[in-house]
Structure formats: C-alpha cells, structure tokens
Coordinates of C-alpha atoms in Angstrom, one line a residue:
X1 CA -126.1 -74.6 -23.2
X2 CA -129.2 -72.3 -24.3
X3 CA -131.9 -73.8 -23.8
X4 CA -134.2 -73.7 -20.7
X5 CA -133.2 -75.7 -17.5
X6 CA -134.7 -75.5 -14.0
X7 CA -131.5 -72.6 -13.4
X8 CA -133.1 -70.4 -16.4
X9 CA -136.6 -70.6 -15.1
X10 CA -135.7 -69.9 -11.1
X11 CA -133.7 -67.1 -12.3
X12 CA -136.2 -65.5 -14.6
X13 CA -138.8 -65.8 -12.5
X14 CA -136.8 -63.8 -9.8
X15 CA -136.7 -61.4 -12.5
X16 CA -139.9 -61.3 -13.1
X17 CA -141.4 -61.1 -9.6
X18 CA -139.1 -58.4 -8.8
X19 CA -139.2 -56.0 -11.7
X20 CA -135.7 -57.0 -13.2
X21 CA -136.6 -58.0 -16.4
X22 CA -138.2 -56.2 -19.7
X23 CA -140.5 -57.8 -21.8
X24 CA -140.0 -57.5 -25.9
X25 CA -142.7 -58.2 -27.4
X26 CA -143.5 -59.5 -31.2
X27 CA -145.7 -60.6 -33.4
X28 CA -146.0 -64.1 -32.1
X29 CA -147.4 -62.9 -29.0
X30 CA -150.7 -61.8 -30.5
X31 CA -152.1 -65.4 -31.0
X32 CA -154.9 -65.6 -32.8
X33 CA -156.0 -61.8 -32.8
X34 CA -154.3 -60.7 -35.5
X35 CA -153.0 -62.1 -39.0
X36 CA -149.9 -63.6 -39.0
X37 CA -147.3 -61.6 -40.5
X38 CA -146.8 -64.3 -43.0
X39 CA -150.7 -64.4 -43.9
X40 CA -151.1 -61.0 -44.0
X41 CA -147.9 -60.8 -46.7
X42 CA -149.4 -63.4 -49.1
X43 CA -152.9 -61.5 -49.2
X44 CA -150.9 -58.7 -50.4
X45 CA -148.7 -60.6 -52.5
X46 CA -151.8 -61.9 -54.0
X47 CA -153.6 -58.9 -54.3
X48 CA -150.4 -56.6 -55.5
X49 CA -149.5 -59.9 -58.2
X50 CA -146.0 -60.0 -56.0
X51 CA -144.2 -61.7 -59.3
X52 CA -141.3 -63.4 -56.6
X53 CA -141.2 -66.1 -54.8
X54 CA -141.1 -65.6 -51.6
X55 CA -144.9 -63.6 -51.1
X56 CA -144.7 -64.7 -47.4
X57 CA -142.0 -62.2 -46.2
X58 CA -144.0 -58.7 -45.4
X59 CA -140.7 -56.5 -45.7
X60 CA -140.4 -57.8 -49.1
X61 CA -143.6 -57.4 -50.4
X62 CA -144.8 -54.2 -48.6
X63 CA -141.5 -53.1 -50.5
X64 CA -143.0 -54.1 -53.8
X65 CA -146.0 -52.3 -53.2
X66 CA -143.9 -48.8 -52.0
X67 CA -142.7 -49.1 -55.8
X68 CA -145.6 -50.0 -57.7
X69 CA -148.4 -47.1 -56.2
X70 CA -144.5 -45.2 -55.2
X71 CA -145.9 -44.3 -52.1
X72 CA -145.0 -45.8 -49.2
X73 CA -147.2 -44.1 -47.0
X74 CA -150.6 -45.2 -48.7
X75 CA -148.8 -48.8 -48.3
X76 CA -148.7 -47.9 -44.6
X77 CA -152.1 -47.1 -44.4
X78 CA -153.2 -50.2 -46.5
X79 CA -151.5 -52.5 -44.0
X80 CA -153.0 -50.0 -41.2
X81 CA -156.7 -51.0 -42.1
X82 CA -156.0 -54.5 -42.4
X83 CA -154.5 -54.7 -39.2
X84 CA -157.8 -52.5 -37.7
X85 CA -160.1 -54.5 -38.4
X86 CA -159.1 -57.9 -36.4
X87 CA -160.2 -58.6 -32.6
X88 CA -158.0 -58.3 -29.2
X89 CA -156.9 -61.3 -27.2
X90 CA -158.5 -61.9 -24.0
X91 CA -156.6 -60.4 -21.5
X92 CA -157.8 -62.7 -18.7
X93 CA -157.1 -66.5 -20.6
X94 CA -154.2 -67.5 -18.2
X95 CA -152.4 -68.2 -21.5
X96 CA -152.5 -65.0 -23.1
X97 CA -148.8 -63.3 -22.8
X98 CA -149.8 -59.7 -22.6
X99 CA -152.1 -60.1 -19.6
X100 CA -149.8 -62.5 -17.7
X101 CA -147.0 -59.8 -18.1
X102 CA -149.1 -57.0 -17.0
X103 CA -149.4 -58.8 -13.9
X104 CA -145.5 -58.3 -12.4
X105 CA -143.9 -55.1 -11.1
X106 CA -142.1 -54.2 -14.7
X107 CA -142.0 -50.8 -15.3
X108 CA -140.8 -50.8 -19.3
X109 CA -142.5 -53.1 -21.7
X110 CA -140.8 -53.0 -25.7
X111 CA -142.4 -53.9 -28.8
X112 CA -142.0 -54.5 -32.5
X113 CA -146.1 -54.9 -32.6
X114 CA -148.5 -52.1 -34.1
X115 CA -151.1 -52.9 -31.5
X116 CA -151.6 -51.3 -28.4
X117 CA -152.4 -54.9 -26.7
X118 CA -149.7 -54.0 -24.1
X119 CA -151.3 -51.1 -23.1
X120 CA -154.7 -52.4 -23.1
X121 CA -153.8 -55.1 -20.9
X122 CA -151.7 -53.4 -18.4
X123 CA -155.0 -50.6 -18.3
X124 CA -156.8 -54.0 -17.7
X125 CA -155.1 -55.1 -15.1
X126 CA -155.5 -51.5 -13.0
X127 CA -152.1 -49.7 -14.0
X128 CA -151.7 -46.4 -15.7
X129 CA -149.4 -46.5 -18.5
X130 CA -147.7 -44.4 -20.8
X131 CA -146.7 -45.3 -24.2
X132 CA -144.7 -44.1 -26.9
X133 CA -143.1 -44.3 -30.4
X134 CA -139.3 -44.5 -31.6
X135 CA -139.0 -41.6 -33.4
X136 CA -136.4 -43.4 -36.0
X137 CA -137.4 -40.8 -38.8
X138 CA -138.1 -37.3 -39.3
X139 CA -141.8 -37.7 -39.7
X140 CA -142.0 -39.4 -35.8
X141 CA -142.6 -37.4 -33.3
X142 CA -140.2 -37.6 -30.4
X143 CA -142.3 -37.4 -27.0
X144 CA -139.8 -34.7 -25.4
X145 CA -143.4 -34.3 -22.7
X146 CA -143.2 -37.6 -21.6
X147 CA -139.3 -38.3 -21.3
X148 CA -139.0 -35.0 -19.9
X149 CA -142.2 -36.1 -17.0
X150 CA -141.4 -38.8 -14.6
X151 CA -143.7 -41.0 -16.5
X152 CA -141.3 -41.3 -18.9
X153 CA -137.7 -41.2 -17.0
X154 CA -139.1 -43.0 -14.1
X155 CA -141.9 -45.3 -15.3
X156 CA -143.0 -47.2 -12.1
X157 CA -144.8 -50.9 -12.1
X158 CA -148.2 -48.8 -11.6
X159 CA -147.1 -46.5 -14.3
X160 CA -145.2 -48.6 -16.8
X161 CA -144.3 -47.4 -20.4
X162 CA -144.6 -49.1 -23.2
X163 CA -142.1 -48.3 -25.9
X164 CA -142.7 -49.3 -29.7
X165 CA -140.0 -49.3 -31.8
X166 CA -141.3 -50.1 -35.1
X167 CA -144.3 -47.5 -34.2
X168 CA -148.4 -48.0 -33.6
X169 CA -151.3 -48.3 -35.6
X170 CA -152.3 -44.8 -35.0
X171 CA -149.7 -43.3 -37.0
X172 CA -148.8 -45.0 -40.6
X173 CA -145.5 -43.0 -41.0
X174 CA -144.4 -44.5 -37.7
X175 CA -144.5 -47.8 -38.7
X176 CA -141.0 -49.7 -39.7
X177 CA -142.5 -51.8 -42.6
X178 CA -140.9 -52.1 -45.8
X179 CA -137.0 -53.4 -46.7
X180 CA -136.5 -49.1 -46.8
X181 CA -137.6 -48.6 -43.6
X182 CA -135.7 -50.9 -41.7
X183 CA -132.7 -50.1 -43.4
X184 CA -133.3 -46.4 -42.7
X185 CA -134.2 -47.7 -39.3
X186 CA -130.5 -49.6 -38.6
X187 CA -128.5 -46.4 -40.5
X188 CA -130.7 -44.0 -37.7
X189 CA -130.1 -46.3 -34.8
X190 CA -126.4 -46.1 -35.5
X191 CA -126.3 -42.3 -35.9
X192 CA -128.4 -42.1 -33.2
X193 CA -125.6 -43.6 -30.5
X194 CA -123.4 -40.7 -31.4
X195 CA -125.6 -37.5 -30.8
X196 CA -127.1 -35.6 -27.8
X197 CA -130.4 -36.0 -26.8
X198 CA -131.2 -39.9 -27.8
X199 CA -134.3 -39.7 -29.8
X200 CA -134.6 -43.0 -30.9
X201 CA -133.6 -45.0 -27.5
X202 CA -134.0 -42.5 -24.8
X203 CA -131.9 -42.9 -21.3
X204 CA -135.2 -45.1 -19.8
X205 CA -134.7 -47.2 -22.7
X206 CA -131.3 -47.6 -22.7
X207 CA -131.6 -49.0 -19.1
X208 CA -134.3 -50.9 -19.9
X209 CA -132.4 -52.9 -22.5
X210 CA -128.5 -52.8 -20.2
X211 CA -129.9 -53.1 -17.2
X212 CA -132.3 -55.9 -16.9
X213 CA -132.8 -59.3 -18.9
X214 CA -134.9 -59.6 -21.5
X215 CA -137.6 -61.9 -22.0
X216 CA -138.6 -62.4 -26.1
X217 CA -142.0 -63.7 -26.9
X218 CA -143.5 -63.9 -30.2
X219 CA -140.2 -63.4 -32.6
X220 CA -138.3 -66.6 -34.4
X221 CA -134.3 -67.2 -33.5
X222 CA -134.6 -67.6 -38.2
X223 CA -135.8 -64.7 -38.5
X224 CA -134.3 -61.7 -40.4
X225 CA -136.1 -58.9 -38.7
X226 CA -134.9 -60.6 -34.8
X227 CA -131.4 -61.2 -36.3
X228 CA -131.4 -57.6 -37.6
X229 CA -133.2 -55.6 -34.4
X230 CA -131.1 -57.5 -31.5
X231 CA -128.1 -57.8 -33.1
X232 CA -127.5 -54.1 -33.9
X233 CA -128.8 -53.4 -30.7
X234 CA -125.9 -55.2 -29.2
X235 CA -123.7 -53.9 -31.5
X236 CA -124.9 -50.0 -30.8
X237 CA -125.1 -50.7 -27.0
X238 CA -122.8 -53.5 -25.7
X239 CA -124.3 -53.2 -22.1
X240 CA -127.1 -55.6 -23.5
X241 CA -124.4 -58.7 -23.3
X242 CA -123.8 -58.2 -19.6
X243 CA -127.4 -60.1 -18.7
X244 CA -128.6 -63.2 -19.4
X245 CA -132.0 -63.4 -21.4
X246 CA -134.8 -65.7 -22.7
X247 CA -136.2 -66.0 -26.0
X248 CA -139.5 -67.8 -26.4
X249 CA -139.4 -70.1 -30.1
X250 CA -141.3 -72.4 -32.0
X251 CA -139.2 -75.4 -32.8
X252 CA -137.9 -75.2 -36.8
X253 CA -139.7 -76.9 -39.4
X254 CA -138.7 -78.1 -42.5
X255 CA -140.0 -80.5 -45.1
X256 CA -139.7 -84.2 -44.8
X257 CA -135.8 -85.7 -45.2
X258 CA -134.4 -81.9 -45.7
X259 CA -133.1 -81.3 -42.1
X260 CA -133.2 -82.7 -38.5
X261 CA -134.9 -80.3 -36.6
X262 CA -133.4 -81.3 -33.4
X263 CA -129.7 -80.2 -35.0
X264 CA -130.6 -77.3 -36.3
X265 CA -132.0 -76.4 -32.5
X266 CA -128.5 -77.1 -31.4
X267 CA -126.9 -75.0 -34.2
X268 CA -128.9 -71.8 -33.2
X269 CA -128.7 -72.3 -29.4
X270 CA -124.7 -72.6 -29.8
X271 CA -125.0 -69.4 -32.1
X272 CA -127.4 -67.3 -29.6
X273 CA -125.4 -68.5 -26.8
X274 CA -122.8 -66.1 -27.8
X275 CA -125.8 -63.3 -26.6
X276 CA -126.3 -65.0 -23.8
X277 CA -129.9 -66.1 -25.0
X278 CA -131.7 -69.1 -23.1
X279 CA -134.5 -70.6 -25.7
X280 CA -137.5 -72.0 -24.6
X281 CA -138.8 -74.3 -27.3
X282 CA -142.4 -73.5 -27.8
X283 CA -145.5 -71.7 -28.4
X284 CA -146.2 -68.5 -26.3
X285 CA -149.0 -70.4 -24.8
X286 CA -146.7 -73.5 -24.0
X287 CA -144.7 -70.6 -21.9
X288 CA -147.5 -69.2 -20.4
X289 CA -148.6 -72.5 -19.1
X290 CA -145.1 -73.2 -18.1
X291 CA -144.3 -70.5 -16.3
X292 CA -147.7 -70.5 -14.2
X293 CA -147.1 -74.1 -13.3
X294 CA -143.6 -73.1 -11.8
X295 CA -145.3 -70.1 -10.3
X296 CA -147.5 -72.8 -8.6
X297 CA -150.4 -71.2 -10.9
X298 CA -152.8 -72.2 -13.6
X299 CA -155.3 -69.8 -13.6

C-alpha cells in the first residue's frame, strides 16, 4: 500500500542517482543541532506564561507572543536568536541527511527549515549553490537577479538552489512562524497561482515540485503544518499527483492502552496513499543507514 517495499527503494534510488527527485526538507532532518520545534515552543510557552494547553505547538504559541508584545516581528527575532545560537550537524557522519543528499546530481533542494544546513553542506561537498526565499509577503524580497540568471531557471547538480519557503534565519520578516503567517502564507499561495510573474513558486520551482518525486525527511504524516503545506500544494498545482513520493516518519506514539500504533500506521498510509506517498517508518538516521546499505554503502 504506502509503505516502503524493495519497488519503492529501487525506484527512488534511480531517482536519486539520476537527478529525478527533490529533496523537502524539515525540521526533523536537523538531528540534534537544533531545538526541536516542540522544545523550543515550551521554553517560550514557559517564558511568555502561554496560559493553554498545548505549549508544545510553536504556531500557537509564537502566536501568543505576536499578541502580547503586538509585534510580530520582535517575536521573529526572539525565535531568530534562539535558533543562532545552536551548532551545525556534521556534514560528513554517513547518517546526517543534508550531507548524504548533497552527494547526488539534484539540482533543486526545498525547505521549511530556517537554517542554511542545505547550503552548507552542498558548499561542503564542492558545489556552488544558490539559495533563496519565498517571497509569500510584501516584506520578502523576490530574487528577480537570480530567477532571471541561469542559476536560478537552470540550477545544475554543481549549481543547485535551495529554495526556503518558510524563509532563513537571516531575515526575521521572512520567516512563516505564527498561526497569521501561515494563514497569510496559504491565502498568498492561492492568489499567487492566478497572477503573472510567480513570486512565491517560480517556474524552477514549479518543476521542481511536478516534475520529479519528492523525498520528505524530517516532517510528521500528524502534523498540521505537513498536512497544511503539501496538501494546498496539490491543491494549487495538481501536477504534484502525477509522481510517486516518499515521506520519511517516526512511527506514532501514544500513551499506554489509548491506541494501537500499528493501526493508526495503516489509517495514515491508506489516507496518504491518495498522494501517492510511500512512508518509510523511521528516524532520518534509520533512512540514512538504509538507504546506504541498499546503495552497497555505509560510510
């Protein structure tokens, strides 16, 4: 059905040796280098005195703290040098994602991440990439240069661009953070399909998401912000259901006696299936390892 079978791996590692497949990339991919999502949201939450009960989501919180300083921007830059201050993985561990991707002849890399470990690890691995934000509000710059150069409407595997949608580190307005943003985010996208010029998902991009599989690492099948981003993606460009892709999970957890996590694995590969999403239950260093041994490589 949708999980991972010998089929799933031969074909996407055709795909991957050849070039016909684009990475998305989330937070899960980062390991250990940065906070979790959900750690980082119950500092705030703690720090903030986030009165609800559920201090681990960071779109709801980060929205609490646009309306209690009512400035979501100084919320951005809070979260900004959090964020700064942590490490960067170790491109050359044969189980990191970022630096086992850099290695194949892909030529468009997407992220919902902040971090610029894409970059660094294709720069570490001798390419020269370009990299740019979705300019999904008026305060994002579009990069007209870039898409108008051949770095950015024919990225190459030695010149790959990396593409953030929910925007960098670099610049605070960019990033697509609180419950606001990503609604303003989903209303732009929309709007977006309908007029000239393509500022949020340029052509490159476009093909990048219709034209080749996708391979998710680091984002949960549960979780809102996945649900949200792919779905309306398919929804605002159909050609995204004619490939087959792979999304790399952890296996659901739930207390003790409340649910059998092996049926609940069935319920959401029956309800991914519909997008054509193969699941490969796991960490992203269980897929790492994985997909090197069926390379014939573990180091």
């Amino acid at each position: 059905m949708g999980e991972m079978d010998d089929a799933a791996w031969d074909r996407l590692l055709h795909q991957l040796r050849s070039g016909d497949c684009t990475p998305f990339l989330g937070a899960g991919a980062c390991g250990d280098s940065l906070p979790t999502g959900r750690r980082l949201s119950s500092e705030m939450a703690s720090e903030w005195r986030y009165p609800y009960d559920d201090g681990e989501n960071l779109t709801r919180v980060t929205q609490f703290g646009a309306m209690m300083f009512g400035d979501h921007i100084h919320v951005k830059n809070l979260i900004r040098d959090r964020l700064n201050g942590s490490g960067t993985p170790d491109f050359s561990d044969p189980l990191e994602p970022h630096g086992l991707l850099a290695g194949f002849p892909i030529s468009v890399y997407l992220t919902t991440n902040y971090d610029d470990f894409a970059y660094q690890s294709l720069t570490a691995n001798g390419k020269t990439p370009s990299r740019a934000s979705c300019a999904w509000n008026p305060d994002v710059r579009y990069a007209r240069e870039l898409f108008g150069s051949k770095a950015g409407w024919n990225p190459q595997p030695m010149t790959p661009l990396v593409y953030h949608l929910h925007g960098t580190l670099e610049d605070p307005r960019s990033l697509v953070l609180t419950e606001d943003d990503y609604l303003d985010f989903m209303v732009n996208l929309a709007r977006d399909r309908i007029t000239v010029g393509k500022r949020m998902l340029p052509p490159t991009i476009q093909a990048a998401l219709t034209r080749r599989s996708l391979l998710f690492i680091g984002y949960s099948l549960q979780d809102w912000t996945f649900r949200f981003m792919f779905i309306r993606l398919a929804q605002t460009m159909p050609g995204i259901n004619t490939r087959r892709h792979v999304s790399v999970q952890l296996p659901p957890e739930f207390p003790v006696g409340r649910a059998e996590p092996e049926k609940i694995k069935r319920q959401l590969e029956r309800y991914y299936e519909r997008w054509k999403i193969s699941i490969f239950w796991g960490t992203a260093q269980e897929f790492c390892a994985e997909l090197r041994a069926r390379m014939g490589t573990t180091s």
